[in-house]
Amino acid sequence: MNVCKTAAACGRWFVGRTPPRPRMPARCLWTKFRANNFGAYEVVCLGNVSDPRPVPEYVTLPSYAKTGRPVDEPDHDRPPEVQNAGQIEMLRQSCKFAKFVLDSARDRLTVGTTTDDLDRFVHDLIIDNNAYPSPLNYRWFKKSVCTSVNNVVCHGVPDDRPLVDGDLISVDVSVYLNGFHGDCAATYCVGDVDEPGRKLAKVAEKCTYAGIEVCGPGKSFADIGRAVELYARQHDLSVVPSITGHGIGTYFHGPPTIFHSTLHVYPGVMKPGMVFTVEPVICQGDGDVEILEDGWTIVTVDDSRGAQFEHTILITDRGYEILTV
């Protein structure tokens, strides 16, 4: 789950273009069908969202679980935290578990399954392992996982829309285990996705790795955005510049802010012990996005599809380590 939340909460991080503007209310039956240069697929609107799922008393809670307000997150103007060996080991466990949940959810992505069904599965799996689903009630997010389908590029709220043949769905899993968060995401094809959609997912994954591969001690944070943007442009796709990665630890989001394009630069260089996410959103259109009336769901203005892959990485003495494997 990336650092951009609602427009009110994180408008300062929407850079390069104006912040996503709220779209006028327009609930639908998930219906518009798109057939143009972007491909053939359903354009997704908001569905009906069920109540948040309960959390047993024995589960260790993050700071915001009851109030919705994260009180432990460092200010983004502070230097990124350097984790010690003990903290790094705890982060490894959280990230490994997050990836396990993500991989387990993949098998549930079949035609006819609703994203609310997926939320139930993810929530129960996390709770059954004595962990907490990090998105749940984070700044009042109602669900335990983010599910972003087709033109929804980020922070999709699970609802009653059934997945249909040809959908692209990005699943963003974050967990809070033993006092530390782990965060990862991937985009999957449901049924028979058209060639432009398959290309988008493939390039988006390679963009993430292009950003990761330039990481290491002494490297500039700006190198990530340059690498991601270059790879996307080489394949005639765009980066959504307003969606960023973030530092992670005992807090869900903190410095550094990881920009995935060249429109803005986070200062400084990477140091051993820093832990952060690389999670670019790549889209078929021009990268302009807006927020729907639920205050969370981010969609492309031109209804083009997006895809996202995310890993949490550790900067080591010799390079980097991907923790979400």
Short mmCIF file of N, CA, C and O in Angstrom, two decimals, residues 25-26 42 45 59 70 81 89 95 116-117 166 177 186-187 205 207 214 224 230 279 300 304 314-315:
data_model
loop_
_atom_site.label_atom_id
_atom_site.label_comp_id
_atom_site.label_asym_id
_atom_site.label_seq_id
_atom_site.Cartn_x
_atom_site.Cartn_y
_atom_site.Cartn_z
N PRO A 25 -19.90 12.04 -8.22
CA PRO A 25 -20.50 10.75 -7.89
C PRO A 25 -21.16 10.11 -9.11
O PRO A 25 -21.92 10.74 -9.82
N ALA A 26 -20.83 8.84 -9.31
CA ALA A 26 -21.40 8.15 -10.46
C ALA A 26 -21.34 6.64 -10.23
O ALA A 26 -20.55 5.95 -10.83
N GLU A 42 -13.72 -3.99 -19.19
CA GLU A 42 -14.72 -3.21 -18.48
C GLU A 42 -14.07 -2.06 -17.72
O GLU A 42 -13.03 -2.23 -17.09
N CYS A 45 -16.40 1.10 -11.92
CA CYS A 45 -16.86 2.15 -11.01
C CYS A 45 -16.96 1.57 -9.61
O CYS A 45 -16.55 0.44 -9.35
N VAL A 59 -5.03 -10.36 18.84
CA VAL A 59 -4.13 -9.90 17.78
C VAL A 59 -3.49 -8.57 18.19
O VAL A 59 -4.18 -7.65 18.65
N PRO A 70 -2.87 7.07 12.43
CA PRO A 70 -1.52 6.58 12.74
C PRO A 70 -0.74 7.64 13.52
O PRO A 70 -0.46 8.72 12.98
N GLU A 81 14.94 6.18 8.40
CA GLU A 81 15.46 5.38 9.52
C GLU A 81 16.41 4.31 9.01
O GLU A 81 16.19 3.70 7.96
N GLU A 89 15.57 -8.36 10.99
CA GLU A 89 15.08 -9.73 11.05
C GLU A 89 13.56 -9.77 11.23
O GLU A 89 12.87 -10.59 10.61
N CYS A 95 7.66 -9.35 5.96
CA CYS A 95 7.63 -9.29 4.50
C CYS A 95 7.45 -10.67 3.88
O CYS A 95 6.72 -10.84 2.89
N ASP A 116 -14.69 -8.57 -2.68
CA ASP A 116 -15.03 -8.73 -1.27
C ASP A 116 -14.75 -10.16 -0.81
O ASP A 116 -14.31 -10.38 0.33
N ASP A 117 -14.98 -11.15 -1.68
CA ASP A 117 -14.60 -12.52 -1.36
C ASP A 117 -13.10 -12.61 -1.11
O ASP A 117 -12.63 -13.29 -0.18
N GLY A 166 -11.04 -11.39 -18.61
CA GLY A 166 -10.34 -10.27 -19.21
C GLY A 166 -9.92 -9.18 -18.25
O GLY A 166 -9.26 -8.22 -18.66
N LEU A 177 2.93 -7.86 11.64
CA LEU A 177 3.28 -9.09 12.34
C LEU A 177 4.37 -8.81 13.36
O LEU A 177 5.43 -8.28 13.00
N ALA A 186 1.06 -7.26 -6.57
CA ALA A 186 1.28 -7.81 -7.91
C ALA A 186 -0.01 -7.66 -8.70
O ALA A 186 -1.10 -7.51 -8.15
N THR A 187 0.13 -7.69 -10.02
CA THR A 187 -1.01 -7.61 -10.92
C THR A 187 -1.19 -8.95 -11.63
O THR A 187 -0.23 -9.55 -12.10
N GLU A 205 5.84 -5.09 -14.26
CA GLU A 205 6.70 -5.89 -13.38
C GLU A 205 8.18 -5.58 -13.65
O GLU A 205 8.98 -5.42 -12.71
N CYS A 207 9.36 -2.84 -14.84
CA CYS A 207 9.63 -1.49 -14.33
C CYS A 207 10.00 -1.51 -12.86
O CYS A 207 10.92 -0.80 -12.41
N VAL A 214 18.74 -0.50 -9.45
CA VAL A 214 19.66 0.63 -9.31
C VAL A 214 19.89 0.99 -7.85
O VAL A 214 20.60 1.96 -7.55
N ILE A 224 15.95 5.68 -8.89
CA ILE A 224 14.82 4.76 -9.03
C ILE A 224 13.84 5.31 -10.05
O ILE A 224 13.42 4.60 -10.98
N LEU A 230 12.28 5.44 -17.63
CA LEU A 230 12.94 5.09 -18.89
C LEU A 230 12.39 3.79 -19.44
O LEU A 230 12.06 3.71 -20.64
N GLU A 279 7.25 0.57 -5.87
CA GLU A 279 5.92 0.13 -6.28
C GLU A 279 5.30 1.03 -7.36
O GLU A 279 4.23 1.59 -7.17
N THR A 300 -7.74 6.22 -13.57
CA THR A 300 -7.19 7.05 -14.64
C THR A 300 -8.28 7.95 -15.21
O THR A 300 -9.44 7.55 -15.32
N SER A 304 -7.83 4.41 -19.07
CA SER A 304 -6.86 3.39 -19.45
C SER A 304 -6.55 2.51 -18.24
O SER A 304 -6.78 2.87 -17.09
N LEU A 314 15.60 -3.99 1.29
CA LEU A 314 16.58 -3.58 2.29
C LEU A 314 17.87 -3.19 1.58
O LEU A 314 18.35 -3.92 0.70
N ILE A 315 18.42 -2.04 1.94
CA ILE A 315 19.74 -1.66 1.43
C ILE A 315 20.81 -2.33 2.30
O ILE A 315 20.78 -2.21 3.54
#
